[in-house]
One Martini backbone bead per residue (centre of mass of N, CA, C, O) as a GRO file, in nm:
protein
  113
    1MET     BB    1  -3.097  -4.889   4.686
    2SER     BB    2  -2.847  -5.032   4.559
    3CYS     BB    3  -2.875  -4.874   4.278
    4MET     BB    4  -2.757  -4.601   4.355
    5ALA     BB    5  -2.481  -4.594   4.397
    6PRO     BB    6  -2.375  -4.641   4.130
    7ARG     BB    7  -2.541  -4.396   3.961
    8ALA     BB    8  -2.390  -4.186   4.147
    9LEU     BB    9  -2.105  -4.265   4.089
   10ALA     BB   10  -2.127  -4.232   3.771
   11VAL     BB   11  -2.177  -3.946   3.750
   12TRP     BB   12  -1.956  -3.848   3.913
   13ALA     BB   13  -1.743  -3.945   3.711
   14LEU     BB   14  -1.846  -3.775   3.470
   15ILE     BB   15  -1.819  -3.497   3.599
   16ALA     BB   16  -1.497  -3.531   3.647
   17SER     BB   17  -1.401  -3.610   3.358
   18SER     BB   18  -1.513  -3.344   3.183
   19GLY     BB   19  -1.567  -3.038   3.307
   20TYR     BB   20  -1.874  -2.928   3.378
   21ILE     BB   21  -1.843  -2.721   3.579
   22TYR     BB   22  -1.556  -2.588   3.495
   23ALA     BB   23  -1.429  -2.450   3.142
   24ASN     BB   24  -1.142  -2.222   3.070
   25VAL     BB   25  -0.984  -2.301   2.766
   26ASN     BB   26  -0.660  -2.274   2.583
   27THR     BB   27  -0.533  -2.420   2.281
   28PRO     BB   28  -0.294  -2.497   2.055
   29LEU     BB   29  -0.220  -2.446   1.742
   30SER     BB   30  -0.124  -2.285   1.420
   31TYR     BB   31   0.128  -2.029   1.326
   32ARG     BB   32   0.251  -1.821   1.170
   33SER     BB   33   0.602  -1.709   1.098
   34PRO     BB   34   0.851  -1.560   1.068
   35THR     BB   35   1.155  -1.588   0.897
   36PRO     BB   36   1.497  -1.511   0.843
   37ALA     BB   37   1.433  -1.419   0.548
   38ASP     BB   38   1.166  -1.220   0.605
   39VAL     BB   39   1.414  -1.048   0.722
   40PRO     BB   40   1.584  -0.772   0.734
   41VAL     BB   41   1.854  -0.697   0.765
   42GLY     BB   42   1.934  -0.612   1.101
   43GLN     BB   43   1.659  -0.660   1.261
   44MET     BB   44   1.748  -0.899   1.445
   45GLY     BB   45   1.763  -0.990   1.748
   46PRO     BB   46   1.694  -1.151   2.005
   47GLU     BB   47   1.612  -1.378   2.232
   48VAL     BB   48   1.246  -1.504   2.318
   49GLN     BB   49   1.021  -1.597   2.590
   50GLY     BB   50   0.709  -1.763   2.644
   51THR     BB   51   0.408  -1.824   2.850
   52ALA     BB   52   0.147  -2.029   2.874
   53CYS     BB   53  -0.135  -2.159   3.107
   54ASN     BB   54  -0.308  -2.413   3.234
   55TYR     BB   55  -0.577  -2.560   3.442
   56ALA     BB   56  -0.652  -2.825   3.713
   57VAL     BB   57  -0.914  -2.948   3.964
   58LEU     BB   58  -1.034  -3.236   3.960
   59GLY     BB   59  -1.176  -3.200   3.682
   60LEU     BB   60  -1.359  -2.955   3.740
   61VAL     BB   61  -1.182  -2.717   3.734
   62ALA     BB   62  -1.083  -2.475   3.459
   63TRP     BB   63  -0.804  -2.276   3.326
   64GLY     BB   64  -0.693  -2.047   3.084
   65ASP     BB   65  -0.416  -1.942   2.852
   66GLY     BB   66  -0.237  -2.195   2.664
   67GLY     BB   67  -0.184  -2.030   2.388
   68TYR     BB   68   0.007  -1.964   2.145
   69ALA     BB   69  -0.075  -1.635   2.152
   70ALA     BB   70  -0.012  -1.580   2.447
   71ALA     BB   71   0.285  -1.676   2.449
   72VAL     BB   72   0.381  -1.429   2.239
   73GLU     BB   73   0.286  -1.209   2.410
   74GLU     BB   74   0.459  -1.207   2.617
   75ALA     BB   75   0.725  -1.212   2.469
   76LYS     BB   76   0.648  -0.902   2.363
   77THR     BB   77   0.624  -0.773   2.630
   78ARG     BB   78   0.915  -0.832   2.740
   79SER     BB   79   1.059  -0.708   2.505
   80GLY     BB   80   0.915  -0.478   2.299
   81ALA     BB   81   0.786  -0.616   2.046
   82GLN     BB   82   0.621  -0.647   1.745
   83LEU     BB   83   0.799  -0.911   1.655
   84LEU     BB   84   0.825  -1.246   1.580
   85ALA     BB   85   1.066  -1.497   1.488
   86ASP     BB   86   1.131  -1.818   1.446
   87VAL     BB   87   0.912  -1.984   1.603
   88LYS     BB   88   0.919  -2.201   1.883
   89ALA     BB   89   0.715  -2.473   2.024
   90ASP     BB   90   0.621  -2.611   2.363
   91ARG     BB   91   0.509  -2.873   2.582
   92THR     BB   92   0.381  -2.915   2.908
   93PHE     BB   93   0.332  -3.138   3.175
   94PHE     BB   94   0.146  -3.159   3.462
   95ASN     BB   95   0.079  -3.439   3.738
   96VAL     BB   96  -0.157  -3.497   4.031
   97LEU     BB   97  -0.326  -3.771   4.029
   98GLY     BB   98  -0.556  -3.557   3.903
   99VAL     BB   99  -0.573  -3.304   4.091
  100TYR     BB  100  -0.324  -3.182   3.929
  101GLN     BB  101  -0.296  -2.961   3.663
  102ARG     BB  102  -0.049  -2.873   3.393
  103SER     BB  103  -0.059  -2.676   3.061
  104CYS     BB  104   0.187  -2.558   2.839
  105THR     BB  105   0.319  -2.290   2.619
  106GLN     BB  106   0.628  -2.257   2.463
  107VAL     BB  107   0.808  -1.986   2.345
  108THR     BB  108   1.072  -1.922   2.079
  109GLY     BB  109   1.210  -1.614   1.955
  110LYS     BB  110   1.271  -1.322   1.746
  111THR     BB  111   1.338  -1.026   1.740
  112VAL     BB  112   1.185  -0.742   1.561
  113ARG     BB  113   1.291  -0.409   1.495
   0.00000   0.00000   0.00000
């Protein structure tokens, strides 16, 4: 019986540390965006930002679309732009003792008219 407690603890630790109960997240890779030189003169608009995040609780449940594409789509939706140029991306991470975690991708780019 004394051998069961360490095994149960090991199984729980494995499940908790890997997101086996539920995980549905997207993370960014890299995408090409037009540079200012690719945009015709006079077509560059104001700078806009978009953010997309992933969330996790206790490492057991994770959700969200924190990918680059989702952040770009959010920026385009906010501005009404069809295209963004000179896009830059930043990642932020927030963690509270492993209980709650948030990782976000924030993009900044210029609208193209």
